[in-house]
Amino acid sequence: MSAPPAAPPRANMGTAVSKRKTLRNEAMSSVAAKVRAARAFGEYLSQNHPEGRNGSDDVPIRTWFPKENLFSFQTATTTMQANFRKHLRMVGSRRVKAQTFAERRERSFSRSWSDPTPIKADSFHDSRESHDLQDSCGTLDGDFDLNWEAEKELEAMACDGEDFIPPKIMLISSKVPKAEYIPTIIRRDDPSIIPILYDHEHATFDDILEEIEKKLNIYRKGCKIWKMLIFCQGGPGHLYLLKNKVATFAKVEKEEDMILFWKRLSRLMSKVNPEPNIIHIMGCYVLGNPNGEKLFQNLKNLMNPYRVAFESPLELSAQGKQMIETYFDFRLYRLWKTRQHSKLLDYDDIL
């Protein structure tokens, strides 16, 4: 009669389980010990090195960075933010946070051309023929020919004088990495450069146009744009102007608010400039495919009869260098460009 199977395998299984439990408990104990050590070290710093606190008497700085480096970084950051706030306000940012949804909805629908409601393709042409759109476009097209010469004479009177320098508007999207530093690297020897930073997420076309008009009147009442830089994200054949507002050759023919934005922008371009007014595009290479040429041609058509030329040269080309030097201190721009995507931006160099 054979003996029953031996029990060692079950005993071995129990031993393996107990070993895993022991290792897990030791690991948890090790983690807990490290947490306790970190807390103790933080309490030690708060008690023995009060100068290392971050402006509060109760909360210690718990970081592995040297305290002097952290202080320099925080001080530079605070200084940069303060200087920027003094220099420029972001257009379209939500300054009234307590605004209700109903108020925002009412404000949005108060202007038909900025209505964010999607428009169905089959109903769009009907809406274009409605009397509301005709009324809104009437001021743009109906009386345009009658007022052209009168407006040209008014602009010529406003720009009269040997000291007049035609304004250059610089429109900067907050979507561009490190956009907040761009106003600090413009040419300091050219007072005609007017930087406008707008909030990509919340600004509307109306906000942008109103800010441009206000800046032009501050510069010299009655003057118009001779040169303009649009610094935004985008790519071959498209411009990412605002959140959910991408300008392509097809959309600038169909989307109502996009059409009226470019038409209203054309009214701010100069009539007395003997050469075509120029709109430069930076931050992306729109002409990377044939759709870019189509986009620029459609925008020119929208802005007729104002003479406007669109340019988007590669920055490394001779034309690109000339474009950069029109608006920027070239050395500071190259420095900003090399550190645009770096988390360790050298604030002192930029300032």
XYZ file of C-alpha atoms in Angstrom:
351
model
C 0.000 0.000 0.000
C 1.592 3.314 -1.152
C 2.050 6.258 1.235
C -0.035 9.493 0.789
C 1.571 12.433 -1.086
C 4.034 14.421 0.947
C 3.041 17.900 2.197
C 6.246 19.913 1.592
C 4.931 21.752 -1.557
C 2.074 23.280 0.442
C 4.517 24.276 3.134
C 6.768 25.828 0.503
C 3.781 27.791 -0.900
C 3.017 29.118 2.555
C 6.629 30.111 2.984
C 6.604 32.051 -0.339
C 3.424 33.906 0.637
C 4.881 34.842 3.987
C 8.058 36.086 2.292
C 6.025 38.299 -0.071
C 4.101 39.711 2.891
C 7.329 40.369 4.729
C 8.884 42.140 1.735
C 5.767 44.243 1.220
C 5.674 45.238 4.879
C 9.357 46.152 4.764
C 8.821 48.267 1.644
C 5.865 50.061 3.232
C 7.900 50.620 6.376
C 10.747 52.032 4.260
C 8.418 54.456 2.469
C 6.843 55.517 5.745
C 10.286 56.051 7.232
C 11.287 58.266 4.283
C 8.118 60.317 4.626
C 8.766 60.762 8.350
C 12.358 61.757 7.621
C 11.264 64.332 5.031
C 8.746 65.823 7.443
C 11.349 65.965 10.192
C 13.810 67.644 7.835
C 11.194 70.204 6.829
C 10.408 70.965 10.484
C 14.133 71.284 11.174
C 14.506 73.836 8.347
C 11.497 75.834 9.514
C 12.845 76.008 13.078
C 16.549 76.604 12.396
C 16.454 78.521 9.063
C 13.503 80.951 9.179
C 15.054 82.995 6.347
C 14.274 80.131 3.966
C 10.515 80.625 4.260
C 8.520 81.767 1.252
C 6.998 84.872 2.760
C 4.974 83.086 5.454
C 5.902 82.509 9.112
C 4.122 79.166 9.290
C 4.742 77.323 6.028
C 8.319 76.138 5.352
C 9.765 75.711 1.878
C 9.968 71.970 1.282
C 12.184 71.645 -1.723
C 15.491 70.092 -2.655
C 16.572 73.215 -4.586
C 19.105 75.502 -2.871
C 17.273 78.294 -1.107
C 19.301 81.071 -2.732
C 18.528 79.781 -6.266
C 14.849 79.484 -5.470
C 14.796 83.017 -4.107
C 16.473 84.394 -7.218
C 14.053 82.539 -9.501
C 10.978 83.688 -7.553
C 12.251 87.261 -7.380
C 12.983 87.375 -11.115
C 9.592 85.874 -11.906
C 7.773 88.390 -9.719
C 9.731 91.291 -11.209
C 9.024 90.102 -14.758
C 5.309 89.765 -14.055
C 5.144 93.203 -12.445
C 6.957 94.841 -15.350
C 4.727 93.102 -17.834
C 1.544 94.167 -16.035
C 2.768 97.757 -16.131
C 3.666 97.475 -19.802
C 0.643 95.761 -21.235
C -2.777 94.362 -20.378
C -3.995 91.215 -22.059
C -6.946 92.051 -24.287
C -10.032 89.907 -23.809
C -8.997 88.406 -20.464
C -11.802 87.738 -18.003
C -11.462 90.712 -15.696
C -14.939 90.335 -14.131
C -14.973 86.811 -12.747
C -18.363 87.209 -11.112
C -20.069 87.627 -14.456
C -22.964 85.209 -14.762
C -23.568 82.831 -17.624
C -26.711 84.739 -18.581
C -24.750 88.007 -18.824
C -22.087 86.387 -20.972
C -24.745 84.869 -23.218
C -26.531 88.200 -23.564
C -23.260 89.982 -24.373
C -22.351 87.343 -26.939
C -25.711 87.502 -28.716
C -25.845 91.297 -28.662
C -23.605 91.305 -31.769
C -24.803 89.079 -34.552
C -21.365 88.863 -36.176
C -19.759 87.461 -33.008
C -22.501 84.943 -32.299
C -20.684 81.705 -31.358
C -23.614 79.488 -32.335
C -22.555 77.105 -35.137
C -24.152 77.883 -38.491
C -25.383 75.025 -40.620
C -24.007 75.023 -44.137
C -27.422 74.715 -45.777
C -28.884 77.648 -43.860
C -25.898 79.959 -44.119
C -26.752 81.515 -47.462
C -30.249 82.247 -46.208
C -28.811 84.030 -43.201
C -26.496 86.033 -45.461
C -29.581 87.341 -47.244
C -31.376 88.297 -44.033
C -31.924 91.964 -43.268
C -29.825 91.780 -40.094
C -26.681 90.865 -41.978
C -27.475 93.397 -44.672
C -27.726 96.089 -42.014
C -24.419 95.064 -40.448
C -22.670 94.980 -43.809
C -24.326 98.154 -45.018
C -21.937 100.393 -43.132
C -19.054 98.421 -44.621
C -20.097 98.277 -48.263
C -23.132 100.469 -48.953
C -21.686 103.919 -48.260
C -18.081 102.893 -48.798
C -17.478 104.551 -52.172
C -19.179 107.775 -51.084
C -17.023 108.191 -47.989
C -13.696 107.001 -49.382
C -12.326 110.386 -50.452
C -13.614 112.143 -47.347
C -12.010 109.586 -45.055
C -8.784 109.773 -47.038
C -8.635 113.551 -46.575
C -9.282 113.219 -42.825
C -6.495 110.669 -42.499
C -4.114 112.858 -44.488
C -4.842 115.784 -42.144
C -4.261 113.578 -39.082
C -0.946 112.304 -40.469
C 0.293 115.725 -41.522
C 3.609 116.755 -40.067
C 7.252 115.861 -40.510
C 7.350 114.158 -37.120
C 4.657 111.623 -38.038
C 5.800 107.988 -38.133
C 3.213 105.556 -39.562
C 2.031 103.166 -36.825
C 2.931 99.491 -36.778
C 0.421 97.324 -34.929
C 1.760 94.126 -33.362
C -1.048 91.666 -32.548
C 0.187 88.872 -30.244
C -1.782 85.743 -29.349
C -1.368 84.444 -25.789
C -1.272 80.958 -27.328
C 2.291 81.612 -28.516
C 4.765 80.117 -26.000
C 6.356 82.836 -23.831
C 4.127 85.442 -25.521
C 4.175 87.626 -22.413
C 7.835 88.502 -23.041
C 7.395 89.634 -26.648
C 6.574 93.274 -25.739
C 9.937 93.478 -23.936
C 11.997 92.598 -27.031
C 10.533 95.047 -29.551
C 12.701 97.777 -31.068
C 13.205 100.471 -28.490
C 14.293 103.045 -31.061
C 10.946 102.917 -32.894
C 8.012 104.469 -30.962
C 5.584 103.609 -33.779
C 5.447 99.914 -32.772
C 2.258 99.277 -30.795
C 2.102 95.810 -29.158
C -1.312 94.326 -28.325
C -1.447 91.021 -26.462
C -4.833 89.304 -26.567
C -6.268 86.349 -24.684
C -6.531 83.465 -27.140
C -9.022 81.583 -24.969
C -11.518 84.340 -24.155
C -11.056 87.313 -26.498
C -13.458 87.943 -29.355
C -12.870 89.575 -32.721
C -14.741 92.589 -31.366
C -12.336 92.880 -28.405
C -9.351 92.869 -30.754
C -10.752 95.475 -33.129
C -11.790 97.780 -30.288
C -8.315 97.590 -28.764
C -6.645 98.360 -32.099
C -8.875 101.407 -32.592
C -8.152 102.614 -29.061
C -4.377 102.215 -29.465
C -4.414 104.044 -32.804
C -6.318 106.978 -31.315
C -3.862 107.157 -28.421
C -0.938 107.134 -30.859
C -2.500 109.828 -33.062
C -6.201 110.388 -33.486
C -7.327 109.639 -37.013
C -4.257 107.675 -38.132
C -4.475 104.215 -39.672
C -2.313 101.092 -39.929
C 0.529 101.027 -42.459
C 2.163 97.823 -41.228
C 0.797 95.065 -39.033
C 2.240 91.926 -37.481
C -0.009 89.046 -36.476
C 1.983 86.763 -34.160
C -0.067 83.599 -33.631
C 0.013 79.859 -33.942
C -0.998 78.071 -37.110
C 0.545 76.071 -39.902
C 0.575 75.538 -43.662
C -2.671 76.989 -45.006
C -4.213 78.104 -41.697
C -4.055 80.663 -38.864
C -5.143 79.839 -35.320
C -6.466 83.284 -34.398
C -8.822 82.510 -31.503
C -10.101 79.471 -29.678
C -12.233 77.472 -32.153
C -11.535 80.123 -34.812
C -9.115 78.814 -37.430
C -8.750 80.905 -40.579
C -8.505 78.770 -43.733
C -9.181 79.711 -47.352
C -12.596 78.002 -47.121
C -13.664 79.376 -43.727
C -12.921 82.996 -44.576
C -15.448 82.620 -47.388
C -18.200 81.037 -45.292
C -17.986 81.967 -41.616
C -19.843 85.184 -40.939
C -17.809 86.447 -37.985
C -14.536 85.663 -39.745
C -15.641 87.594 -42.851
C -16.699 90.646 -40.884
C -13.522 90.643 -38.803
C -11.311 91.010 -41.874
C -13.676 93.549 -43.454
C -13.655 95.671 -40.301
C -9.895 95.291 -40.014
C -9.564 96.623 -43.566
C -11.315 99.822 -42.453
C -8.395 100.380 -40.063
C -5.794 100.171 -42.847
C -4.326 103.341 -44.346
C -5.786 105.022 -47.418
C -2.921 107.477 -47.853
C -0.074 104.963 -47.927
C 1.340 105.108 -51.471
C 2.435 101.489 -51.146
C 0.197 98.524 -50.230
C -0.289 98.157 -46.490
C 1.517 95.070 -45.236
C 0.281 92.398 -42.838
C 3.108 90.137 -41.681
C 2.391 86.709 -40.221
C 4.781 85.232 -37.653
C 4.678 82.211 -35.366
C 3.821 79.814 -38.191
C 4.607 79.248 -41.857
C 1.280 79.729 -43.645
C 2.771 79.333 -47.120
C 3.890 75.767 -46.445
C 1.346 74.448 -48.961
C -0.822 75.880 -51.793
C -3.731 76.480 -49.404
C -1.700 79.254 -47.814
C -1.627 81.191 -51.073
C -5.387 80.638 -51.424
C -5.930 81.936 -47.883
C -3.939 85.106 -48.520
C -5.731 85.704 -51.827
C -9.152 85.318 -50.197
C -8.148 87.725 -47.419
C -7.023 90.275 -50.013
C -10.382 89.946 -51.727
C -12.204 90.485 -48.437
C -10.179 93.620 -47.697
C -10.679 95.227 -51.116
C -10.621 98.041 -52.178
C -7.947 98.622 -49.532
C -4.566 97.603 -50.868
C -3.138 95.004 -48.503
C -0.233 92.606 -49.026
C 0.228 89.517 -46.848
C 3.722 88.223 -46.157
C 4.858 85.171 -44.202
C 8.535 84.546 -45.010
C 10.690 81.929 -43.322
C 12.504 83.527 -40.396
C 15.870 82.142 -41.520
C 15.583 83.755 -44.955
C 16.746 87.250 -45.859
C 13.117 88.421 -46.062
C 12.453 86.857 -42.678
C 15.368 88.694 -41.086
C 14.128 91.953 -42.570
C 10.637 91.286 -41.179
C 12.021 90.543 -37.707
C 14.157 93.703 -37.695
C 11.101 95.761 -38.623
C 9.517 95.050 -35.234
C 12.136 93.527 -32.922
C 15.565 94.059 -31.493
C 17.142 91.260 -33.492
C 19.560 90.150 -30.747
C 16.826 89.998 -28.108
C 14.493 88.224 -30.510
C 17.049 85.500 -31.239
C 17.657 85.102 -27.513
C 13.918 84.838 -26.857
C 13.514 82.380 -29.739
C 16.247 80.043 -28.475
C 14.610 79.885 -25.051
C 10.977 80.055 -26.143
C 10.264 76.428 -25.250
C 12.621 76.230 -22.264
C 11.312 76.041 -18.716
C 14.503 77.695 -17.468
C 14.168 81.047 -19.205
C 16.932 83.484 -18.259
C 14.868 86.444 -17.102
C 17.852 88.758 -16.619
C 18.916 88.354 -20.261
C 15.416 89.031 -21.539
C 15.027 92.102 -19.350
